[in-house]
Amino acid sequence: MATFAITVLTLTRISSSSSSSHFFFSNALNRFATKFVSFKTPHQRRRSFCCNCKRAMTSSAATIPSISEKMTAPYGSWKSPITTDVVSGAAKRLGGTAVDAHGRLVWLESRPADSGRGVLVVEAENPGGEPVDITPKEFAVRTLAQEYGGGAFTVSGDVVFFANYKDQRLYKQSISSLDVPPIPLTPDYGSPVVSYADGIYDGRFNRFVSVREDRQESTLNPSTTIVSIALGSKDVQEPQVLVGGSDFYAFPRLDPKSERIAWIQWNHPYMPWDKSELWVGYISEKGEICKRVCVAGNDPALVESPTEPKWSSDGELFFITDRGNGFWNLHKWIESENKVLPVYSLEAEFARPLWIFGMNSYEFLQNHTQKNLIACSYRQQGKSYLGIIDDVQGSKLTVLDIPFTDIDNITSGIDCLYVEGASAVHPSSVAKVTLDNDKSKAVDFNIIWSSSPDSLKYSSYFSKPELIEFPTDVPGQNAYAYFYKPSNPDFQASEEEKPPLLLKSHGGPTAEARGILNLSIQYWTSRGWAFVDVNYGGSTGYGREFRERLLGRWGIVDVNDCCSCATYLVNSGKVDGERLCITGGSAGGYTTLAALAFKETFKAGASLYGVADVNMLRAETHKFESHYIDRLGGGEKGCYERSPINHVDKFSCPIILFQGLEDKVVPPEQARKIYQALKEKGVPVALVEYEGEQHGFRKAENIKFTLEQQMVFFARLVGHFNVADDITPIKIHNFD
């Protein structure tokens, strides 16, 4: 149970010549008595306030700025229309796209206002019409396979196959007859212990082929297989195993005649981006796999991680792998010789690490001459590109001109592409990109879906990311980050003041910070914070060599790079060296805690479901990442030495922790241990726990509360200002 109090808010217009006036804002908090009251529910937290003070009023009243005049106020204290309600409302997540038999776009979106429920939506039949929800209210589309899920639905013609969150069973549903309830396809085991993902319809045998994770015998070491689910019977039948024996599987993909199936497999201790294998199986008349061939990944002279296999309409197998130059590039299999040839080579990433199922980085197209073309996305030096590769004409690459600078997945439509992407002014969106007859130019670009359709009305407040390259502590090695300056058309700070900095360490840690419109970042910058999103060594997007900097050195490279980035910005005169804060979720939470324990760069931090005890994580985390920690942390000794919980004596600055109570990736005990230890040591600390949340927060009220509490926590403890929003701060032990 948390304890809360109302905050005192002040705002004043000060002279730009006054360099000390901003200290009033922080001192005002401590001049008024507050009464703390415990609240059990988020509703009570929002509705109930108990305070025996009145709002502090300044001697100089706030005024509305004219067009030619900005109000001068301390960084961090600026008023902004980008509120936490706006941010949480823009936190819809996209879970993939597909096209139905009529060429209509189908997408999966999670809705924070509905506790993060995943809903399938179909594009309106008529232009300008409203999209239609496919998923009935008693269902939610989401799979728990490998904990992170993905690939939770498949569209085939007029039918959608999907995994239901509550029972984890597979269902099928007609898109054109939405009054007919979904039909279960897999057995009911009494609890959600068997999950399915990344499936594909097999028309030859009228079955559904899918990856299955079975946790009936062990939740820590479930079995993973590729199974077939019969569709012709009226009774639900037990799925039949097609492929088994390896620790993990992904991307089961059938050729156009359902005579061959390709898939990716890998085993401990590797992650799929470290070392994986691409296999092809030949399917007998009975639907069984009678012969297997390893296409890529079994040559001991080549270290590679093939991914995303896909068959062309001609029956050729294409895939992406990082053999040779260390970057994920397109390749194809010459079946007659069992040989792999590059399709197009570039020092750029044509794929992403396989954290979730169902990624789709390229599609096959045909132009008016019936030539096979490949639409693909690739990432180079912090920017995404959409291109068309002509595999016949010497693998010529044509780059399409579209507004997105960041691209995730591609879905082929009728004479168009549906592209999941974003930019510095576009939030996460799906755009319909119409192509010319030659499929060499984009002739139209329309946003079909947006995570925040109203975001443009705040555009005057947006801070655009600046890609920076900064030196690390290793001579000759640089890392990358996106830097956002404070930006607000109504406010400015005094010339003598430099802004506080919030540095974000992304999760993964095999992931990538991206310079796209993120309203949670704009929440900070529009209030006068500088913000930097760091791609430390180990991040993706820069090739295998950069990614493998972190192997055996987790808690060292990432921490050093984050500190180097902050120091670089201080030395560049862009931020205040006395007001450096750090935040991060999951692995980013670990980097946050490690930076605060082992370095003295930052003055406060926020850990969102972060790792405090790496060895505990090794023992308790789920199967997918159970050996990942060993490869990153340098074994038991390295994990012990780099676990913040084992070095509590080194913590000296304030920390706030946020944790979901149903988190199976980083168990809640991690946050509780660090909280209790810091509380006993006398370091200012606060802990917020959320019922019903797993790894990552999906509920709007929790997204909002987390953002608000970070803001007011930093403001009270290191900011030297008071926030301009009505935020009730939780009690901070060893401070309040």
XYZ file of C-alpha atoms in Angstrom:
736
model
C 0.000 0.000 0.000
C 1.447 3.339 -1.035
C 1.138 6.657 0.757
C 0.343 9.840 -1.117
C 0.281 13.602 -0.583
C -0.825 16.609 -2.564
C 1.889 18.785 -4.060
C 2.054 22.574 -3.967
C 2.265 24.137 -7.436
C 3.576 27.585 -8.267
C 4.292 29.415 -11.493
C 5.742 32.873 -11.841
C 7.021 35.099 -14.577
C 10.577 36.051 -13.736
C 13.175 38.323 -15.215
C 15.696 36.674 -17.506
C 18.409 38.408 -15.502
C 17.504 36.545 -12.329
C 19.614 33.416 -12.150
C 18.575 32.370 -8.660
C 14.813 32.770 -8.864
C 14.265 29.162 -9.912
C 15.233 27.936 -6.461
C 11.957 29.338 -5.159
C 10.041 26.567 -6.843
C 11.770 23.726 -5.017
C 11.777 25.508 -1.679
C 8.052 26.206 -1.951
C 7.351 22.505 -1.618
C 8.791 22.422 1.863
C 7.116 25.593 3.191
C 3.667 24.097 3.426
C 2.508 21.247 5.625
C 0.872 18.277 3.960
C -1.048 15.408 5.404
C -0.391 11.954 3.989
C -3.264 9.572 3.367
C -3.130 5.973 2.167
C -5.200 4.989 -0.849
C -5.782 1.425 -1.937
C -6.862 1.950 -5.526
C -5.830 4.140 -8.464
C -9.372 5.570 -8.411
C -8.887 6.745 -4.837
C -5.485 8.137 -5.747
C -7.007 10.233 -8.494
C -10.144 11.361 -6.676
C -9.054 11.859 -3.075
C -6.782 14.559 -1.737
C -6.076 15.523 1.849
C -4.108 18.677 2.405
C -4.029 21.386 5.081
C -2.338 23.917 2.854
C -3.389 26.370 0.164
C -1.705 26.740 -3.212
C 1.371 28.927 -2.952
C 0.869 32.212 -4.730
C 3.759 34.244 -6.010
C 4.071 37.975 -5.702
C 4.257 38.288 -9.468
C 1.193 36.823 -11.148
C 1.565 34.577 -14.189
C 0.610 36.180 -17.457
C -0.387 34.841 -20.839
C 2.448 35.382 -23.308
C 1.823 37.398 -26.436
C 2.897 36.169 -29.849
C 6.158 38.097 -29.536
C 6.806 37.377 -25.880
C 7.563 34.173 -24.031
C 7.218 33.707 -20.326
C 10.508 33.185 -18.548
C 10.376 30.341 -16.067
C 12.807 27.684 -14.845
C 13.387 24.668 -17.016
C 11.086 21.861 -15.891
C 8.351 24.185 -14.631
C 6.772 25.002 -17.991
C 3.089 24.394 -18.587
C 2.340 22.075 -21.498
C -0.819 20.750 -23.170
C 0.942 17.390 -23.651
C -0.420 15.962 -20.436
C -0.195 12.433 -19.074
C -3.773 11.907 -20.260
C -2.607 12.751 -23.774
C 0.395 10.439 -23.424
C -1.546 7.501 -22.006
C -4.224 7.949 -24.656
C -1.507 7.784 -27.311
C -0.067 4.573 -25.916
C -1.963 2.263 -28.250
C 0.298 -0.490 -29.486
C 0.240 -2.102 -32.878
C 0.408 -5.901 -32.908
C 0.705 -6.506 -36.635
C -1.138 -6.024 -39.925
C -2.630 -8.266 -42.629
C -4.919 -8.019 -45.650
C -8.191 -9.939 -46.047
C -9.738 -11.485 -49.179
C -11.202 -8.122 -50.242
C -7.914 -6.255 -49.922
C -8.936 -4.553 -46.680
C -6.344 -3.900 -44.019
C -6.685 -5.803 -40.742
C -4.654 -4.732 -37.727
C -4.247 -5.578 -34.061
C -4.220 -2.715 -31.566
C -3.951 -2.727 -27.794
C -6.087 -0.193 -25.960
C -4.761 1.268 -22.697
C -8.208 2.665 -21.818
C -9.499 -0.925 -21.888
C -6.732 -2.358 -19.660
C -4.528 -2.909 -22.698
C -6.972 -5.318 -24.369
C -5.866 -6.417 -27.842
C -8.541 -5.880 -30.505
C -8.507 -6.833 -34.178
C -9.861 -4.099 -36.442
C -10.758 -4.180 -40.140
C -10.677 -1.258 -42.534
C -14.075 0.078 -43.645
C -15.467 -1.322 -46.902
C -16.151 2.143 -48.280
C -13.572 4.967 -48.371
C -14.034 7.364 -45.487
C -15.996 4.860 -43.428
C -15.243 3.931 -39.843
C -13.069 0.869 -39.124
C -14.904 -2.072 -37.557
C -13.849 -4.076 -34.511
C -13.570 -7.775 -35.311
C -12.844 -9.049 -31.808
C -15.892 -9.518 -29.528
C -15.726 -7.728 -26.186
C -15.313 -10.956 -24.221
C -12.127 -11.770 -26.152
C -8.655 -10.199 -26.254
C -6.053 -11.033 -28.883
C -2.662 -11.742 -27.377
C -0.325 -14.697 -27.029
C 2.052 -15.347 -24.148
C 4.390 -17.552 -26.175
C 7.977 -16.794 -25.149
C 6.447 -14.257 -22.730
C 6.807 -11.373 -25.209
C 4.332 -12.844 -27.701
C 3.793 -11.392 -31.152
C 2.330 -13.172 -34.165
C -0.979 -13.496 -32.319
C -3.189 -13.555 -35.427
C -3.229 -14.679 -39.061
C -5.646 -13.707 -41.813
C -6.399 -16.159 -44.600
C -9.053 -15.028 -47.053
C -12.149 -14.187 -45.046
C -11.025 -15.964 -41.863
C -8.876 -14.712 -39.019
C -7.089 -17.117 -36.679
C -6.129 -15.638 -33.327
C -4.828 -16.462 -29.850
C -7.157 -15.428 -27.041
C -5.388 -13.866 -24.058
C -7.472 -15.280 -21.218
C -7.268 -18.986 -22.086
C -4.445 -18.848 -24.690
C -6.456 -21.082 -27.022
C -6.531 -20.607 -30.782
C -9.811 -19.492 -32.371
C -11.041 -18.845 -35.879
C -13.560 -16.192 -36.853
C -15.238 -15.029 -40.046
C -14.454 -11.403 -40.855
C -17.589 -10.989 -42.986
C -19.955 -12.613 -40.441
C -19.059 -10.868 -37.204
C -22.339 -11.901 -35.583
C -21.008 -15.479 -35.496
C -18.859 -16.013 -32.374
C -15.254 -17.237 -32.662
C -14.798 -21.019 -32.761
C -12.116 -22.666 -30.573
C -9.569 -24.785 -32.426
C -7.323 -26.063 -29.632
C -8.088 -27.953 -26.397
C -9.058 -26.316 -23.137
C -6.463 -27.376 -20.567
C -8.214 -25.662 -17.660
C -5.725 -22.803 -17.499
C -3.676 -20.760 -19.999
C -0.695 -23.132 -20.027
C -0.384 -23.724 -23.783
C 0.250 -20.807 -26.168
C 0.360 -20.493 -29.943
C 2.034 -17.935 -32.194
C 3.307 -17.183 -35.684
C 0.834 -19.445 -37.496
C -0.042 -19.989 -41.143
C -3.019 -21.613 -42.894
C -2.300 -24.809 -44.858
C -4.922 -25.109 -47.613
C -3.598 -28.422 -48.921
C -4.469 -30.265 -45.707
C -7.045 -27.820 -44.286
C -5.053 -27.241 -41.141
C -3.346 -24.455 -39.254
C 0.414 -24.705 -38.646
C 1.766 -22.823 -35.646
C 4.539 -22.537 -33.084
C 3.350 -23.971 -29.765
C 4.762 -23.375 -26.297
C 3.565 -25.986 -23.795
C 3.963 -25.084 -20.103
C 1.928 -27.965 -18.681
C 4.922 -29.811 -17.249
C 7.241 -26.854 -16.564
C 6.755 -23.115 -16.611
C 10.505 -22.444 -16.466
C 11.386 -24.947 -19.205
C 8.343 -25.406 -21.464
C 8.580 -27.415 -24.653
C 8.409 -25.543 -27.960
C 7.366 -27.261 -31.191
C 5.771 -26.607 -34.559
C 2.329 -28.216 -34.628
C -0.588 -28.690 -37.000
C -4.178 -28.062 -35.891
C -6.874 -29.881 -37.884
C -9.730 -27.653 -39.064
C -12.140 -30.118 -40.676
C -13.402 -31.894 -37.577
C -16.350 -30.678 -35.510
C -14.561 -31.757 -32.350
C -11.456 -30.030 -31.052
C -8.460 -32.299 -31.440
C -5.024 -32.391 -29.869
C -2.496 -30.668 -32.195
C -0.003 -32.921 -33.962
C 3.730 -32.210 -33.707
C 5.377 -31.585 -37.068
C 8.800 -30.409 -35.879
C 10.372 -30.800 -32.458
C 13.626 -31.427 -30.633
C 15.114 -27.914 -30.535
C 14.693 -25.397 -27.764
C 12.963 -22.766 -29.932
C 11.165 -22.332 -33.248
C 9.847 -19.414 -35.292
C 8.630 -18.523 -38.773
C 7.006 -21.732 -40.011
C 6.325 -20.794 -43.643
C 4.757 -22.929 -46.390
C 5.570 -22.751 -50.082
C 2.691 -21.925 -52.509
C 1.819 -25.618 -52.983
C 2.252 -26.629 -49.319
C 4.853 -29.164 -50.396
C 7.706 -27.615 -48.403
C 7.876 -25.809 -45.096
C 10.678 -23.534 -43.915
C 11.350 -22.595 -40.320
C 13.951 -21.060 -37.992
C 15.255 -22.931 -34.957
C 17.861 -22.261 -32.288
C 19.105 -23.756 -29.034
C 20.497 -22.669 -25.702
C 22.715 -20.886 -24.878
C 22.157 -18.718 -27.964
C 19.551 -16.098 -28.651
C 18.114 -16.069 -32.192
C 20.260 -13.056 -33.126
C 23.423 -14.845 -31.921
C 23.182 -18.134 -33.806
C 20.197 -19.805 -35.439
C 19.447 -22.249 -38.258
C 17.136 -22.186 -41.263
C 15.610 -25.539 -42.220
C 13.352 -26.768 -44.997
C 11.119 -29.822 -44.600
C 9.452 -31.753 -47.430
C 5.823 -32.670 -46.763
C 4.499 -36.131 -47.619
C 1.047 -37.005 -48.975
C 0.003 -37.693 -45.379
C 1.017 -34.216 -44.262
C 4.129 -35.351 -42.403
C 7.656 -34.046 -42.847
C 9.542 -36.831 -44.594
C 12.859 -35.099 -45.352
C 14.785 -32.145 -43.926
C 17.550 -29.912 -45.242
C 19.500 -27.285 -43.287
C 19.753 -24.238 -45.534
C 21.777 -21.892 -43.324
C 23.342 -21.777 -39.886
C 25.030 -25.194 -39.711
C 28.398 -24.252 -41.229
C 30.923 -24.024 -38.349
C 32.987 -21.611 -40.453
C 30.101 -19.116 -40.557
C 28.569 -17.411 -37.544
C 25.142 -16.252 -38.657
C 21.572 -15.781 -37.506
C 19.153 -16.386 -40.391
C 15.632 -15.062 -39.936
C 12.361 -14.308 -41.749
C 12.170 -17.086 -44.380
C 9.558 -16.534 -47.076
C 8.586 -18.308 -50.316
C 8.003 -16.360 -53.513
C 5.077 -17.148 -55.811
C 7.573 -19.099 -57.948
C 8.503 -21.302 -55.009
C 11.927 -19.749 -54.343
C 12.985 -19.422 -50.702
C 14.260 -16.041 -49.544
C 15.472 -15.117 -46.077
C 17.607 -12.619 -44.182
C 20.925 -13.442 -42.567
C 24.053 -11.656 -41.324
C 26.742 -13.874 -42.820
C 29.719 -12.121 -44.358
C 29.483 -8.430 -43.498
C 27.770 -8.825 -40.114
C 24.591 -7.052 -41.216
C 21.192 -8.694 -41.798
C 20.872 -8.733 -45.609
C 18.553 -10.503 -48.047
C 19.604 -13.916 -49.405
C 17.967 -16.734 -51.356
C 18.340 -20.493 -51.462
C 19.307 -22.307 -54.645
C 17.565 -25.592 -53.905
C 19.163 -27.669 -56.664
C 22.635 -26.987 -55.268
C 21.669 -26.373 -51.636
C 23.535 -23.091 -51.962
C 22.838 -19.624 -50.552
C 23.330 -16.482 -52.630
C 23.101 -12.840 -51.530
C 20.273 -10.867 -53.102
C 21.521 -7.444 -52.085
C 24.483 -6.605 -49.857
C 24.627 -3.416 -47.830
C 26.043 -2.403 -44.461
C 22.512 -1.954 -43.185
C 20.034 -4.018 -41.185
C 17.157 -5.494 -43.215
C 15.727 -7.182 -40.087
C 15.408 -6.718 -36.342
C 16.251 -9.033 -33.429
C 13.622 -11.697 -32.916
C 12.203 -10.547 -29.583
C 8.648 -11.172 -30.731
C 7.024 -13.436 -33.293
C 5.527 -12.307 -36.562
C 7.964 -9.703 -37.871
C 7.649 -8.958 -41.585
C 10.462 -6.865 -43.048
C 9.894 -7.591 -46.746
C 7.189 -8.615 -49.236
C 7.024 -9.876 -52.811
C 5.437 -7.709 -55.505
C 4.727 -7.988 -59.213
C 4.726 -5.102 -61.678
C 2.948 -4.867 -65.029
C 5.691 -6.947 -66.689
C 5.068 -9.737 -64.124
C 8.610 -9.441 -62.819
C 9.193 -10.469 -59.228
C 10.145 -7.519 -57.052
C 10.896 -7.363 -53.350
C 9.638 -4.506 -51.198
C 11.873 -4.230 -48.159
C 12.828 -1.972 -45.309
C 16.333 -1.493 -44.009
C 17.992 0.576 -41.333
C 21.275 2.457 -41.681
C 22.874 4.990 -39.330
C 19.738 5.570 -37.310
C 17.282 5.893 -40.201
C 14.931 3.480 -41.983
C 14.392 3.288 -45.729
C 11.713 1.660 -47.866
C 13.116 0.102 -51.019
C 12.241 -2.077 -53.996
C 14.764 -4.725 -55.076
C 14.635 -6.109 -58.603
C 16.125 -9.565 -58.164
C 16.310 -10.076 -61.942
C 18.035 -6.823 -62.908
C 21.252 -7.442 -61.021
C 19.572 -6.870 -57.663
C 18.955 -3.171 -58.286
C 17.681 -1.263 -55.233
C 15.300 1.666 -55.665
C 14.543 3.769 -52.577
C 10.967 5.070 -52.285
C 10.389 8.608 -51.055
C 7.994 8.478 -48.092
C 7.710 10.617 -44.920
C 8.540 7.772 -42.507
C 12.108 7.705 -41.190
C 11.455 4.597 -39.117
C 9.847 1.397 -40.421
C 8.872 -1.825 -38.664
C 6.746 -4.138 -40.801
C 5.456 -4.243 -44.378
C 2.243 -5.851 -45.655
C 1.472 -6.177 -49.363
C -1.937 -4.926 -50.520
C -3.574 -4.462 -53.927
C -1.189 -2.172 -55.849
C 0.046 -0.806 -52.548
C 2.067 -1.459 -49.438
C 0.873 -1.053 -45.877
C 3.858 0.209 -43.922
C 4.145 0.311 -40.139
C 6.346 3.257 -39.308
C 6.903 6.645 -37.741
C 9.044 9.782 -37.956
C 9.972 12.789 -35.850
C 6.474 14.201 -36.497
C 4.515 10.968 -37.049
C 3.769 8.713 -34.076
C 3.596 4.956 -34.568
C 1.305 4.613 -37.594
C 0.247 2.475 -40.544
C 0.427 4.164 -43.933
C -0.987 3.019 -47.247
C 1.736 3.601 -49.830
C 0.322 3.446 -53.360
C 2.852 2.496 -56.045
C 3.037 3.260 -59.759
C 2.710 0.533 -62.414
C 6.439 -0.165 -62.403
C 6.451 -0.400 -58.604
C 9.375 2.010 -58.589
C 7.743 5.130 -57.136
C 5.362 5.986 -54.333
C 2.546 8.031 -55.849
C 0.391 8.373 -52.737
C 0.876 8.165 -48.955
C -2.082 8.037 -46.541
C -2.133 7.317 -42.815
C -4.650 4.526 -42.164
C -4.030 4.043 -38.440
C -2.254 6.131 -35.836
C -1.402 5.474 -32.219
C -2.182 9.150 -31.629
C -4.363 10.657 -34.372
C -4.602 14.001 -32.546
C -0.869 14.448 -32.008
C -0.425 17.031 -34.784
C -2.298 19.656 -32.808
C 0.644 19.692 -30.397
C 3.257 20.020 -33.152
C 4.353 23.508 -32.099
C 5.566 21.949 -28.842
C 7.519 19.099 -30.435
C 11.230 18.761 -29.910
C 12.798 17.009 -32.893
C 15.531 14.445 -32.279
C 19.121 15.162 -33.164
C 21.213 12.059 -33.897
C 24.479 12.433 -32.018
C 27.605 10.302 -32.122
C 29.695 10.501 -28.986
C 33.008 8.986 -27.836
C 32.878 6.117 -25.347
C 35.481 5.248 -22.743
C 37.109 2.875 -25.261
C 39.480 4.846 -27.501
C 38.315 4.866 -31.095
C 34.837 3.540 -30.271
C 31.755 5.717 -30.543
C 28.122 5.142 -29.645
C 24.915 6.904 -30.678
C 21.929 8.679 -29.184
C 18.952 10.864 -30.020
C 19.056 14.201 -28.223
C 15.928 16.320 -27.690
C 16.206 19.956 -26.605
C 13.578 21.587 -24.360
C 10.853 23.033 -26.597
C 7.790 25.096 -25.740
C 6.454 28.061 -27.759
C 5.123 29.738 -24.614
C 8.171 29.543 -22.336
C 11.857 30.145 -22.131
C 14.397 29.879 -19.324
C 16.879 32.488 -18.179
C 20.073 32.675 -20.210
C 22.160 31.643 -17.198
C 20.290 28.363 -16.688
C 20.937 25.068 -18.440
C 18.206 22.422 -18.578
C 18.043 19.270 -16.478
C 18.633 16.080 -18.469
C 16.682 12.848 -18.400
C 18.696 10.063 -20.044
C 16.834 6.957 -21.149
C 18.537 3.591 -21.297
C 16.454 1.369 -23.564
C 15.462 -2.184 -22.705
C 16.455 -5.386 -24.392
C 19.344 -4.742 -24.017
C 19.430 -6.055 -27.600
C 17.107 -3.346 -28.884
C 17.362 0.124 -30.375
C 16.342 3.646 -29.434
C 14.652 5.303 -32.406
C 14.226 8.972 -33.252
C 10.465 9.012 -33.693
C 7.598 11.018 -32.262
C 7.045 9.679 -28.779
C 4.649 11.772 -26.723
C 6.113 10.486 -23.471
C 9.412 12.120 -24.501
C 7.574 15.286 -25.581
C 5.926 15.334 -22.154
C 9.395 16.031 -20.713
C 10.802 18.342 -23.365
C 7.705 20.540 -23.522
C 8.079 21.137 -19.772
C 11.668 22.259 -20.129
C 13.671 19.051 -19.812
C 16.395 17.944 -22.168
C 16.014 14.267 -23.054
C 18.458 11.801 -24.590
C 17.709 8.256 -25.789
C 20.939 6.250 -25.930
C 22.024 3.467 -28.281
C 24.829 2.078 -26.157
C 27.143 -0.719 -27.286
C 24.984 -3.831 -27.583
C 22.136 -2.056 -29.332
C 20.878 -3.226 -32.705
C 20.762 -1.249 -35.934
C 24.533 -0.970 -36.285
C 25.562 -4.526 -37.170
C 26.770 -7.606 -35.300
C 30.091 -6.122 -34.158
C 28.389 -3.208 -32.394
C 25.740 -5.565 -30.976
C 28.329 -7.948 -29.538
C 30.170 -5.238 -27.597
C 27.901 -6.136 -24.704
C 28.635 -9.888 -24.579
C 30.168 -10.654 -21.183
C 30.127 -6.939 -20.343
C 26.512 -6.149 -19.486
C 26.526 -3.618 -16.687
C 29.850 -2.239 -17.935
C 29.550 -1.167 -21.586
C 25.959 0.051 -21.321
C 26.620 1.912 -18.078
C 29.835 3.498 -19.352
C 28.182 4.556 -22.624
C 25.224 6.158 -20.831
C 27.585 8.045 -18.532
C 29.775 9.052 -21.496
C 26.722 10.382 -23.307
C 25.623 12.476 -20.336
C 29.146 13.803 -19.859
C 29.379 14.627 -23.573
C 26.194 16.704 -23.362
C 27.430 18.496 -20.237
C 30.792 19.290 -21.849
C 28.955 20.502 -24.958
C 27.114 23.035 -22.797
C 23.698 21.573 -23.600
C 22.602 20.420 -20.120
C 23.119 21.079 -16.424
C 25.715 18.706 -14.988
C 24.172 18.985 -11.530
C 20.734 17.840 -12.716
C 21.359 14.612 -14.591
C 18.706 11.933 -14.161
C 18.408 8.461 -15.699
C 15.451 6.192 -16.408
C 14.880 2.840 -18.061
C 12.616 -0.188 -18.187
C 13.540 -3.870 -17.917
C 17.190 -4.165 -19.006
C 17.175 -0.365 -19.157
C 16.095 -0.415 -15.530
C 19.109 -2.572 -14.750
C 21.420 -0.122 -16.522
C 19.780 2.662 -14.525
C 20.362 0.915 -11.202
C 23.898 -0.121 -12.160
C 24.777 3.439 -13.218
C 23.512 4.750 -9.887
C 25.384 2.081 -7.921
C 28.711 2.074 -9.733
C 29.017 5.623 -11.085
C 28.500 9.132 -9.737
C 27.322 10.738 -12.983
C 23.584 10.888 -12.220
C 21.800 12.601 -9.347
C 18.601 10.497 -9.353
C 17.012 7.636 -11.254
C 13.800 5.773 -12.052
C 13.730 2.035 -12.651
C 10.710 0.532 -14.393
C 10.535 -3.253 -13.804
C 14.330 -3.220 -13.785
C 16.782 -5.929 -12.756
C 18.434 -5.532 -9.360
C 19.805 -9.050 -8.844
C 21.182 -10.575 -12.053
C 21.761 -14.024 -10.540
C 18.187 -14.092 -9.267
C 17.094 -13.243 -12.783
C 19.209 -16.118 -14.111
C 17.445 -18.501 -11.755
C 13.872 -17.262 -12.148
C 13.384 -15.787 -15.590
C 11.531 -17.539 -18.388
C 13.039 -20.052 -20.831
C 13.607 -17.654 -23.719
C 16.127 -15.539 -21.792
C 17.383 -18.093 -19.273
C 20.849 -18.363 -20.888
C 20.883 -14.866 -22.328
C 21.956 -13.512 -18.949
C 25.004 -15.794 -18.813
C 26.251 -14.612 -22.192
C 25.754 -10.980 -21.259
C 26.779 -11.003 -17.634
C 29.926 -13.115 -17.734
C 28.704 -16.082 -15.685
C 27.764 -16.322 -12.029
C 30.721 -14.304 -10.760
C 30.234 -11.487 -13.253
C 26.503 -11.395 -12.585
C 27.111 -11.176 -8.843
C 29.688 -8.418 -9.152
C 27.436 -6.347 -11.421
C 24.195 -6.807 -9.478
C 23.208 -3.479 -7.892
C 21.565 -5.289 -4.961
C 24.981 -6.558 -3.866
C 26.402 -3.043 -3.703
C 23.790 -1.106 -1.782
C 26.540 0.723 0.074
C 27.446 2.451 -3.172
C 24.006 4.011 -3.722
C 23.909 7.625 -2.668
C 21.190 9.324 -4.714
C 17.368 9.062 -4.857
C 15.623 6.242 -6.741
C 11.985 5.540 -7.588
C 10.908 2.044 -8.667
C 7.835 0.868 -10.604
C 6.840 -2.790 -10.799
C 4.049 -4.974 -12.151
C 3.016 -7.698 -9.742
C 2.437 -10.291 -12.472
C 5.819 -9.794 -14.127
C 7.409 -13.163 -14.996
C 10.418 -11.705 -16.799
C 11.667 -9.626 -13.868
C 9.850 -10.895 -10.745
C 8.530 -8.270 -8.275
C 10.953 -9.450 -5.607
C 13.717 -7.684 -7.525
C 12.194 -4.236 -6.972
C 11.255 -5.060 -3.388
C 14.809 -6.079 -2.506
C 16.358 -2.891 -3.833
C 13.620 -0.793 -2.218
C 14.070 -2.366 1.206
C 17.845 -2.150 1.064
C 17.849 1.535 0.118
C 15.177 2.295 2.684
C 17.352 0.758 5.412
C 20.457 2.537 4.130
C 18.759 5.926 4.330
C 18.730 6.740 0.617
C 15.537 8.510 -0.586
C 13.480 5.798 -2.280
C 9.908 5.086 -3.368
C 8.230 1.972 -4.761
C 5.032 1.737 -6.822
C 3.515 -1.694 -7.479
C 0.693 -2.357 -9.944
C -1.747 -5.233 -9.675
C -2.598 -6.911 -12.969
C 0.462 -5.579 -14.808
C 3.099 -7.799 -16.355
C 6.417 -6.870 -17.979
C 5.613 -3.416 -19.299
C 2.575 -1.378 -18.347
C -0.528 -1.539 -20.545
C -3.218 0.166 -18.476
C -3.761 3.863 -19.167
C -4.004 4.828 -15.506
C -0.679 3.127 -14.740
C 1.100 4.631 -17.738
C -0.113 8.037 -16.600
C 0.755 7.522 -12.931
C 4.262 6.268 -13.738
C 5.069 9.307 -15.857
C 3.667 11.771 -13.333
C 5.519 10.255 -10.411
C 8.842 10.281 -12.230
C 8.342 13.955 -13.059
C 7.471 15.081 -9.552
C 10.094 12.800 -7.972
C 12.897 14.364 -9.996
C 11.478 17.854 -9.507
C 11.370 17.528 -5.734
C 14.765 15.924 -5.282
C 17.102 17.365 -7.912
C 15.129 19.737 -10.113
C 15.144 23.053 -8.252
C 11.692 23.792 -9.675
C 8.071 22.891 -9.120
C 6.063 21.158 -11.811
C 3.186 23.047 -13.404
C 0.744 20.112 -13.201
C -1.513 18.955 -10.399
C 0.358 15.830 -9.345
C -0.024 14.165 -5.976
C 3.438 12.810 -5.104
C 3.791 9.500 -3.350
C 5.695 9.425 -0.102
C 9.450 9.184 -0.486
C 11.090 7.292 2.330
C 14.094 9.008 3.886
C 12.888 12.306 2.410
C 9.285 13.018 3.513
